[in-house]
Amino acid sequence: MAQYAEILCSGNEKCCAIAQHPFNHDACVAAKRPVSRPNYDAISAANCLLITRKNLETSCFESQWTHVDDLGSCGSVYTGAKKVGEECTDGGECAPSRDGAISCMFADVSAKQGVCTLTRYSREGDDCSSSSPSKVNCSTGGLACDAASNTCGPGRDPGEPCGDGDACAHGLCTGGICPALAQLGEPCASNSACSGDAVCNVYRRVCTTQKLPGEACASGCDVCKDGICSLGRCSVGDATVDFCAGTVFAGPQP
């Protein structure tokens, strides 16, 4: 994986320029150089490099963060061997699964040992009750958890009648009716509650427009379309001020 940092940094140079952040190629490569770990898979590594290079030819996003299509690429370059239910100290110790996302879950912040846990990708009709032995997040399938039936479903549309426990597609049942989509400047609880291209500003809790890469922004006040507000400018993908300057240590992935 020695080529990974070179591909990643070279591919993001244009993204740093769009975001108007100074770029230091050598420092970026040094900061993003992967740390070797056990259970290295050479085929997955080759796929990771290929996909990362192709993605960065047309966008500013790393392949490893897209979804878990990376089970065949960056997400499985280094794989753990522990099965679901076995003790762990880090998610990298757990074996990947095509059924969902694997993580090392700790009972509380003071726990020294966690358990390899599968958060399964949801399907309509899945049990989403808190007592379900298989942890299911309905939103991973674009669904909602209906509290009345404790199953994943599509959720009722805005304006449809609803009752206690009925899942609305865009918010909570209010006054027996699923709420309409919020317009710009109106209160919201999530991005799905806003209409059109608007998003929910988690700090202001109102629907707002998104700023484009390179535009001036204020952290906590503005939402950037393709990244975050990094030192007064909207970044694009991973091209934050720190990434472009090479001051962020990547850690062991991939």
PDB file of C-alpha atoms in Angstrom:
ATOM      1  CA  MET A   1       0.000   0.000   0.000  1.00  0.00           C
ATOM      2  CA  ALA A   2       3.004   2.309  -0.394  1.00  0.00           C
ATOM      3  CA  GLN A   3       1.324   3.870  -3.474  1.00  0.00           C
ATOM      4  CA  TYR A   4      -1.872   4.734  -1.606  1.00  0.00           C
ATOM      5  CA  ALA A   5      -0.700   8.058  -0.135  1.00  0.00           C
ATOM      6  CA  GLU A   6       0.767   9.196  -3.470  1.00  0.00           C
ATOM      7  CA  ILE A   7      -2.483   8.418  -5.336  1.00  0.00           C
ATOM      8  CA  LEU A   8      -4.610  10.030  -2.645  1.00  0.00           C
ATOM      9  CA  CYS A   9      -2.609  13.247  -2.380  1.00  0.00           C
ATOM     10  CA  SER A  10      -2.011  13.682  -6.118  1.00  0.00           C
ATOM     11  CA  GLY A  11      -5.700  13.106  -6.808  1.00  0.00           C
ATOM     12  CA  ASN A  12      -6.732  15.667  -4.210  1.00  0.00           C
ATOM     13  CA  GLU A  13      -4.387  18.470  -5.356  1.00  0.00           C
ATOM     14  CA  LYS A  14      -7.108  19.869  -7.633  1.00  0.00           C
ATOM     15  CA  CYS A  15      -9.590  19.611  -4.757  1.00  0.00           C
ATOM     16  CA  CYS A  16      -7.356  21.706  -2.509  1.00  0.00           C
ATOM     17  CA  ALA A  17      -7.176  24.303  -5.292  1.00  0.00           C
ATOM     18  CA  ILE A  18     -10.995  24.388  -5.563  1.00  0.00           C
ATOM     19  CA  ALA A  19     -11.262  24.889  -1.804  1.00  0.00           C
ATOM     20  CA  GLN A  20      -8.489  27.537  -1.993  1.00  0.00           C
ATOM     21  CA  HIS A  21      -6.370  25.719   0.603  1.00  0.00           C
ATOM     22  CA  PRO A  22      -2.531  25.722   0.251  1.00  0.00           C
ATOM     23  CA  PHE A  23      -1.267  22.304  -0.852  1.00  0.00           C
ATOM     24  CA  ASN A  24       1.952  20.592   0.323  1.00  0.00           C
ATOM     25  CA  HIS A  25       2.371  17.357  -1.638  1.00  0.00           C
ATOM     26  CA  ASP A  26       5.304  15.895   0.320  1.00  0.00           C
ATOM     27  CA  ALA A  27       3.736  16.627   3.705  1.00  0.00           C
ATOM     28  CA  CYS A  28       0.413  15.177   2.556  1.00  0.00           C
ATOM     29  CA  VAL A  29       2.067  11.934   1.422  1.00  0.00           C
ATOM     30  CA  ALA A  30       3.959  11.624   4.711  1.00  0.00           C
ATOM     31  CA  ALA A  31       0.812  12.220   6.760  1.00  0.00           C
ATOM     32  CA  LYS A  32      -1.409   9.817   4.802  1.00  0.00           C
ATOM     33  CA  ARG A  33       1.082   6.955   4.509  1.00  0.00           C
ATOM     34  CA  PRO A  34      -0.728   3.869   5.866  1.00  0.00           C
ATOM     35  CA  VAL A  35       0.521   2.033   8.937  1.00  0.00           C
ATOM     36  CA  SER A  36       0.987  -1.693   8.335  1.00  0.00           C
ATOM     37  CA  ARG A  37      -1.283  -4.080  10.214  1.00  0.00           C
ATOM     38  CA  PRO A  38      -1.763  -7.864  10.289  1.00  0.00           C
ATOM     39  CA  ASN A  39      -4.030  -9.777   7.866  1.00  0.00           C
ATOM     40  CA  TYR A  40      -3.018  -7.904   4.724  1.00  0.00           C
ATOM     41  CA  ASP A  41      -4.939  -8.861   1.556  1.00  0.00           C
ATOM     42  CA  ALA A  42      -2.931  -8.101  -1.606  1.00  0.00           C
ATOM     43  CA  ILE A  43      -5.920  -8.489  -3.982  1.00  0.00           C
ATOM     44  CA  SER A  44      -8.061  -6.073  -1.950  1.00  0.00           C
ATOM     45  CA  ALA A  45      -5.114  -3.663  -1.816  1.00  0.00           C
ATOM     46  CA  ALA A  46      -4.801  -3.681  -5.620  1.00  0.00           C
ATOM     47  CA  ASN A  47      -8.550  -3.065  -5.971  1.00  0.00           C
ATOM     48  CA  CYS A  48      -8.347  -0.260  -3.410  1.00  0.00           C
ATOM     49  CA  LEU A  49      -5.610   1.536  -5.349  1.00  0.00           C
ATOM     50  CA  LEU A  50      -7.482   1.140  -8.643  1.00  0.00           C
ATOM     51  CA  ILE A  51     -10.795   2.411  -7.269  1.00  0.00           C
ATOM     52  CA  THR A  52      -9.200   5.295  -5.352  1.00  0.00           C
ATOM     53  CA  ARG A  53      -7.367   6.442  -8.499  1.00  0.00           C
ATOM     54  CA  LYS A  54     -10.513   6.201 -10.668  1.00  0.00           C
ATOM     55  CA  ASN A  55     -12.709   7.974  -8.109  1.00  0.00           C
ATOM     56  CA  LEU A  56     -10.288  10.862  -7.725  1.00  0.00           C
ATOM     57  CA  GLU A  57     -10.139  11.376 -11.484  1.00  0.00           C
ATOM     58  CA  THR A  58     -13.736  12.598 -11.415  1.00  0.00           C
ATOM     59  CA  SER A  59     -14.424  13.594  -7.803  1.00  0.00           C
ATOM     60  CA  CYS A  60     -12.809  14.591  -4.519  1.00  0.00           C
ATOM     61  CA  PHE A  61     -13.882  11.673  -2.382  1.00  0.00           C
ATOM     62  CA  GLU A  62     -11.948   8.621  -1.209  1.00  0.00           C
ATOM     63  CA  SER A  63     -13.388   5.278  -2.224  1.00  0.00           C
ATOM     64  CA  GLN A  64     -13.051   3.862   1.276  1.00  0.00           C
ATOM     65  CA  TRP A  65     -15.713   6.163   2.703  1.00  0.00           C
ATOM     66  CA  THR A  66     -18.442   5.656   0.059  1.00  0.00           C
ATOM     67  CA  HIS A  67     -20.402   2.735   1.565  1.00  0.00           C
ATOM     68  CA  VAL A  68     -19.259  -0.778   2.082  1.00  0.00           C
ATOM     69  CA  ASP A  69     -18.747  -1.526  -1.574  1.00  0.00           C
ATOM     70  CA  ASP A  70     -15.267  -1.269  -0.086  1.00  0.00           C
ATOM     71  CA  LEU A  71     -15.621  -4.821   1.235  1.00  0.00           C
ATOM     72  CA  GLY A  72     -13.934  -5.701  -2.037  1.00  0.00           C
ATOM     73  CA  SER A  73     -11.463  -2.809  -1.936  1.00  0.00           C
ATOM     74  CA  CYS A  74     -10.190  -0.426   0.749  1.00  0.00           C
ATOM     75  CA  GLY A  75     -12.345  -1.718   3.586  1.00  0.00           C
ATOM     76  CA  SER A  76     -10.795  -5.173   3.461  1.00  0.00           C
ATOM     77  CA  VAL A  77      -7.120  -4.413   2.839  1.00  0.00           C
ATOM     78  CA  TYR A  78      -6.507  -5.251   6.485  1.00  0.00           C
ATOM     79  CA  THR A  79      -9.141  -7.540   7.962  1.00  0.00           C
ATOM     80  CA  GLY A  80      -9.735  -8.784  11.469  1.00  0.00           C
ATOM     81  CA  ALA A  81     -10.449 -12.419  12.246  1.00  0.00           C
ATOM     82  CA  LYS A  82     -12.792 -12.151  15.225  1.00  0.00           C
ATOM     83  CA  LYS A  83     -16.416 -13.148  14.718  1.00  0.00           C
ATOM     84  CA  VAL A  84     -19.559 -11.296  15.785  1.00  0.00           C
ATOM     85  CA  GLY A  85     -19.979 -11.715  19.542  1.00  0.00           C
ATOM     86  CA  GLU A  86     -16.268 -12.137  20.284  1.00  0.00           C
ATOM     87  CA  GLU A  87     -14.397  -9.671  22.503  1.00  0.00           C
ATOM     88  CA  CYS A  88     -12.391  -6.872  20.873  1.00  0.00           C
ATOM     89  CA  THR A  89     -10.579  -3.644  21.666  1.00  0.00           C
ATOM     90  CA  ASP A  90     -10.810  -2.130  18.170  1.00  0.00           C
ATOM     91  CA  GLY A  91     -13.089  -2.554  15.157  1.00  0.00           C
ATOM     92  CA  GLY A  92     -10.112  -3.566  13.032  1.00  0.00           C
ATOM     93  CA  GLU A  93      -9.935  -6.834  14.991  1.00  0.00           C
ATOM     94  CA  CYS A  94     -13.385  -7.887  13.735  1.00  0.00           C
ATOM     95  CA  ALA A  95     -13.921  -9.771  10.484  1.00  0.00           C
ATOM     96  CA  PRO A  96     -15.943  -7.856   7.836  1.00  0.00           C
ATOM     97  CA  SER A  97     -19.393  -9.015   6.775  1.00  0.00           C
ATOM     98  CA  ARG A  98     -21.397  -8.510   3.598  1.00  0.00           C
ATOM     99  CA  ASP A  99     -24.544  -8.394   5.735  1.00  0.00           C
ATOM    100  CA  GLY A 100     -23.763  -5.019   7.292  1.00  0.00           C
ATOM    101  CA  ALA A 101     -21.299  -2.804   9.133  1.00  0.00           C
ATOM    102  CA  ILE A 102     -19.026  -4.349  11.765  1.00  0.00           C
ATOM    103  CA  SER A 103     -17.818  -2.391  14.790  1.00  0.00           C
ATOM    104  CA  CYS A 104     -16.383  -2.993  18.252  1.00  0.00           C
ATOM    105  CA  MET A 105     -19.137  -1.934  20.650  1.00  0.00           C
ATOM    106  CA  PHE A 106     -18.357  -1.092  24.287  1.00  0.00           C
ATOM    107  CA  ALA A 107     -20.898  -1.368  27.100  1.00  0.00           C
ATOM    108  CA  ASP A 108     -19.817   2.031  28.492  1.00  0.00           C
ATOM    109  CA  VAL A 109     -16.948   4.520  28.279  1.00  0.00           C
ATOM    110  CA  SER A 110     -15.033   2.797  31.092  1.00  0.00           C
ATOM    111  CA  ALA A 111     -15.094  -0.663  29.476  1.00  0.00           C
ATOM    112  CA  LYS A 112     -11.720  -1.997  28.321  1.00  0.00           C
ATOM    113  CA  GLN A 113     -13.179  -4.798  26.197  1.00  0.00           C
ATOM    114  CA  GLY A 114     -15.915  -4.511  23.611  1.00  0.00           C
ATOM    115  CA  VAL A 115     -17.798  -6.992  21.460  1.00  0.00           C
ATOM    116  CA  CYS A 116     -17.673  -7.368  17.665  1.00  0.00           C
ATOM    117  CA  THR A 117     -21.142  -6.200  16.600  1.00  0.00           C
ATOM    118  CA  LEU A 118     -22.962  -6.394  13.276  1.00  0.00           C
ATOM    119  CA  THR A 119     -25.285  -3.540  12.333  1.00  0.00           C
ATOM    120  CA  ARG A 120     -27.167  -5.247   9.543  1.00  0.00           C
ATOM    121  CA  TYR A 121     -28.349  -3.414   6.440  1.00  0.00           C
ATOM    122  CA  SER A 122     -32.093  -3.225   6.791  1.00  0.00           C
ATOM    123  CA  ARG A 123     -34.877  -4.617   4.651  1.00  0.00           C
ATOM    124  CA  GLU A 124     -38.595  -3.944   4.810  1.00  0.00           C
ATOM    125  CA  GLY A 125     -40.184  -6.063   7.533  1.00  0.00           C
ATOM    126  CA  ASP A 126     -37.016  -6.406   9.648  1.00  0.00           C
ATOM    127  CA  ASP A 127     -37.442  -6.368  13.423  1.00  0.00           C
ATOM    128  CA  CYS A 128     -36.156  -3.004  14.682  1.00  0.00           C
ATOM    129  CA  SER A 129     -37.195  -3.337  18.335  1.00  0.00           C
ATOM    130  CA  SER A 130     -34.590  -2.559  20.978  1.00  0.00           C
ATOM    131  CA  SER A 131     -34.733  -6.171  22.121  1.00  0.00           C
ATOM    132  CA  SER A 132     -33.886  -7.566  18.674  1.00  0.00           C
ATOM    133  CA  PRO A 133     -30.803  -9.851  18.881  1.00  0.00           C
ATOM    134  CA  SER A 134     -29.559  -8.554  15.514  1.00  0.00           C
ATOM    135  CA  LYS A 135     -29.013  -4.804  15.681  1.00  0.00           C
ATOM    136  CA  VAL A 136     -30.885  -3.191  12.754  1.00  0.00           C
ATOM    137  CA  ASN A 137     -30.778   0.436  11.648  1.00  0.00           C
ATOM    138  CA  CYS A 138     -33.760   0.957   9.341  1.00  0.00           C
ATOM    139  CA  SER A 139     -32.264   4.087   7.796  1.00  0.00           C
ATOM    140  CA  THR A 140     -29.477   2.028   6.146  1.00  0.00           C
ATOM    141  CA  GLY A 141     -32.178   0.744   3.817  1.00  0.00           C
ATOM    142  CA  GLY A 142     -33.888   4.112   3.379  1.00  0.00           C
ATOM    143  CA  LEU A 143     -36.685   2.994   5.710  1.00  0.00           C
ATOM    144  CA  ALA A 144     -38.121   4.042   9.053  1.00  0.00           C
ATOM    145  CA  CYS A 145     -38.764   2.056  12.224  1.00  0.00           C
ATOM    146  CA  ASP A 146     -42.502   1.796  12.918  1.00  0.00           C
ATOM    147  CA  ALA A 147     -42.822   1.752  16.712  1.00  0.00           C
ATOM    148  CA  ALA A 148     -46.288   0.200  16.583  1.00  0.00           C
ATOM    149  CA  SER A 149     -45.149  -2.926  14.753  1.00  0.00           C
ATOM    150  CA  ASN A 150     -41.407  -2.732  15.575  1.00  0.00           C
ATOM    151  CA  THR A 151     -40.592  -3.347  11.910  1.00  0.00           C
ATOM    152  CA  CYS A 152     -38.775  -1.401   9.205  1.00  0.00           C
ATOM    153  CA  GLY A 153     -41.080   0.167   6.629  1.00  0.00           C
ATOM    154  CA  PRO A 154     -41.185   2.981   4.069  1.00  0.00           C
ATOM    155  CA  GLY A 155     -42.815   5.468   6.439  1.00  0.00           C
ATOM    156  CA  ARG A 156     -45.959   7.486   5.763  1.00  0.00           C
ATOM    157  CA  ASP A 157     -45.778  10.453   3.399  1.00  0.00           C
ATOM    158  CA  PRO A 158     -46.307  14.095   4.444  1.00  0.00           C
ATOM    159  CA  GLY A 159     -50.002  14.849   4.984  1.00  0.00           C
ATOM    160  CA  GLU A 160     -50.992  11.217   5.564  1.00  0.00           C
ATOM    161  CA  PRO A 161     -52.928  10.399   8.740  1.00  0.00           C
ATOM    162  CA  CYS A 162     -50.913   8.693  11.478  1.00  0.00           C
ATOM    163  CA  GLY A 163     -51.215   7.565  15.068  1.00  0.00           C
ATOM    164  CA  ASP A 164     -48.939   6.853  18.020  1.00  0.00           C
ATOM    165  CA  GLY A 165     -46.140   4.580  16.899  1.00  0.00           C
ATOM    166  CA  ASP A 166     -46.654   5.150  13.155  1.00  0.00           C
ATOM    167  CA  ALA A 167     -43.439   5.981  11.318  1.00  0.00           C
ATOM    168  CA  CYS A 168     -43.513   9.083   9.121  1.00  0.00           C
ATOM    169  CA  ALA A 169     -40.978   9.364   6.307  1.00  0.00           C
ATOM    170  CA  HIS A 170     -39.997  12.931   7.309  1.00  0.00           C
ATOM    171  CA  GLY A 171     -40.413  13.382  11.052  1.00  0.00           C
ATOM    172  CA  LEU A 172     -42.686  12.435  13.921  1.00  0.00           C
ATOM    173  CA  CYS A 173     -46.449  12.078  13.771  1.00  0.00           C
ATOM    174  CA  THR A 174     -47.880  15.406  14.968  1.00  0.00           C
ATOM    175  CA  GLY A 175     -51.571  15.939  15.658  1.00  0.00           C
ATOM    176  CA  GLY A 176     -52.501  12.779  13.760  1.00  0.00           C
ATOM    177  CA  ILE A 177     -50.795  13.933  10.530  1.00  0.00           C
ATOM    178  CA  CYS A 178     -47.322  13.237   9.149  1.00  0.00           C
ATOM    179  CA  PRO A 179     -45.562  16.620   8.876  1.00  0.00           C
ATOM    180  CA  ALA A 180     -44.971  18.368   5.562  1.00  0.00           C
ATOM    181  CA  LEU A 181     -41.421  18.986   4.367  1.00  0.00           C
ATOM    182  CA  ALA A 182     -39.919  22.126   5.885  1.00  0.00           C
ATOM    183  CA  GLN A 183     -38.997  25.072   3.650  1.00  0.00           C
ATOM    184  CA  LEU A 184     -35.905  27.289   3.878  1.00  0.00           C
ATOM    185  CA  GLY A 185     -35.713  28.938   7.300  1.00  0.00           C
ATOM    186  CA  GLU A 186     -38.249  26.599   8.888  1.00  0.00           C
ATOM    187  CA  PRO A 187     -37.430  24.302  11.857  1.00  0.00           C
ATOM    188  CA  CYS A 188     -36.129  20.796  11.134  1.00  0.00           C
ATOM    189  CA  ALA A 189     -34.733  17.748  12.910  1.00  0.00           C
ATOM    190  CA  SER A 190     -32.919  16.022  10.031  1.00  0.00           C
ATOM    191  CA  ASN A 191     -31.951  16.525   6.381  1.00  0.00           C
ATOM    192  CA  SER A 192     -34.870  14.367   5.245  1.00  0.00           C
ATOM    193  CA  ALA A 193     -37.257  16.878   6.833  1.00  0.00           C
ATOM    194  CA  CYS A 194     -36.206  19.669   4.420  1.00  0.00           C
ATOM    195  CA  SER A 195     -37.623  20.157   0.939  1.00  0.00           C
ATOM    196  CA  GLY A 196     -35.689  20.245  -2.327  1.00  0.00           C
ATOM    197  CA  ASP A 197     -31.923  20.667  -2.022  1.00  0.00           C
ATOM    198  CA  ALA A 198     -32.129  22.266   1.424  1.00  0.00           C
ATOM    199  CA  VAL A 199     -30.411  20.610   4.391  1.00  0.00           C
ATOM    200  CA  CYS A 200     -30.941  20.814   8.132  1.00  0.00           C
ATOM    201  CA  ASN A 201     -28.342  22.907   9.944  1.00  0.00           C
ATOM    202  CA  VAL A 202     -27.741  20.856  13.101  1.00  0.00           C
ATOM    203  CA  TYR A 203     -26.667  23.940  15.058  1.00  0.00           C
ATOM    204  CA  ARG A 204     -29.518  26.266  14.107  1.00  0.00           C
ATOM    205  CA  ARG A 205     -32.092  23.477  13.588  1.00  0.00           C
ATOM    206  CA  VAL A 206     -33.496  25.182  10.496  1.00  0.00           C
ATOM    207  CA  CYS A 207     -33.481  24.267   6.799  1.00  0.00           C
ATOM    208  CA  THR A 208     -30.774  26.114   4.925  1.00  0.00           C
ATOM    209  CA  THR A 209     -29.014  26.226   1.560  1.00  0.00           C
ATOM    210  CA  GLN A 210     -25.606  24.621   1.107  1.00  0.00           C
ATOM    211  CA  LYS A 211     -22.464  26.557   0.252  1.00  0.00           C
ATOM    212  CA  LEU A 212     -20.224  25.457  -2.614  1.00  0.00           C
ATOM    213  CA  PRO A 213     -16.562  24.400  -2.332  1.00  0.00           C
ATOM    214  CA  GLY A 214     -14.277  27.410  -1.921  1.00  0.00           C
ATOM    215  CA  GLU A 215     -17.033  29.721  -0.683  1.00  0.00           C
ATOM    216  CA  ALA A 216     -16.530  31.627   2.562  1.00  0.00           C
ATOM    217  CA  CYS A 217     -18.264  30.013   5.537  1.00  0.00           C
ATOM    218  CA  ALA A 218     -18.567  30.136   9.309  1.00  0.00           C
ATOM    219  CA  SER A 219     -18.214  26.927  11.333  1.00  0.00           C
ATOM    220  CA  GLY A 220     -21.441  26.053  13.102  1.00  0.00           C
ATOM    221  CA  CYS A 221     -23.432  28.487  10.982  1.00  0.00           C
ATOM    222  CA  ASP A 222     -23.093  27.295   7.389  1.00  0.00           C
ATOM    223  CA  VAL A 223     -23.474  23.906   5.717  1.00  0.00           C
ATOM    224  CA  CYS A 224     -20.973  23.052   2.976  1.00  0.00           C
ATOM    225  CA  LYS A 225     -22.294  21.047   0.026  1.00  0.00           C
ATOM    226  CA  ASP A 226     -19.387  18.649  -0.502  1.00  0.00           C
ATOM    227  CA  GLY A 227     -17.319  18.923   2.675  1.00  0.00           C
ATOM    228  CA  ILE A 228     -16.928  20.930   5.870  1.00  0.00           C
ATOM    229  CA  CYS A 229     -16.183  24.527   6.812  1.00  0.00           C
ATOM    230  CA  SER A 230     -12.399  24.520   7.248  1.00  0.00           C
ATOM    231  CA  LEU A 231     -10.808  27.790   8.410  1.00  0.00           C
ATOM    232  CA  GLY A 232     -13.422  29.960   6.753  1.00  0.00           C
ATOM    233  CA  ARG A 233     -13.667  28.096   3.434  1.00  0.00           C
ATOM    234  CA  CYS A 234     -15.874  25.200   2.356  1.00  0.00           C
ATOM    235  CA  SER A 235     -13.685  22.191   1.668  1.00  0.00           C
ATOM    236  CA  VAL A 236     -14.442  19.565  -0.943  1.00  0.00           C
ATOM    237  CA  GLY A 237     -14.253  15.900  -0.032  1.00  0.00           C
ATOM    238  CA  ASP A 238     -11.195  15.292   2.136  1.00  0.00           C
ATOM    239  CA  ALA A 239      -9.501  18.518   1.036  1.00  0.00           C
ATOM    240  CA  THR A 240      -9.611  20.370   4.348  1.00  0.00           C
ATOM    241  CA  VAL A 241      -6.925  22.879   5.357  1.00  0.00           C
ATOM    242  CA  ASP A 242      -5.155  20.223   7.454  1.00  0.00           C
ATOM    243  CA  PHE A 243      -5.315  17.543   4.743  1.00  0.00           C
ATOM    244  CA  CYS A 244      -3.950  19.870   2.066  1.00  0.00           C
ATOM    245  CA  ALA A 245      -1.139  21.080   4.341  1.00  0.00           C
ATOM    246  CA  GLY A 246      -0.300  17.515   5.399  1.00  0.00           C
ATOM    247  CA  THR A 247      -0.818  18.101   9.107  1.00  0.00           C
ATOM    248  CA  VAL A 248      -3.324  15.259   9.697  1.00  0.00           C
ATOM    249  CA  PHE A 249      -1.960  11.809  10.556  1.00  0.00           C
ATOM    250  CA  ALA A 250      -4.037   9.222   8.729  1.00  0.00           C
ATOM    251  CA  GLY A 251      -3.798   6.359  11.213  1.00  0.00           C
ATOM    252  CA  PRO A 252      -3.860   2.720  10.159  1.00  0.00           C
ATOM    253  CA  GLN A 253      -6.401   2.793   7.333  1.00  0.00           C
ATOM    254  CA  PRO A 254      -6.376   1.359   4.850  1.00  0.00           C
TER     255      PRO A 254
END
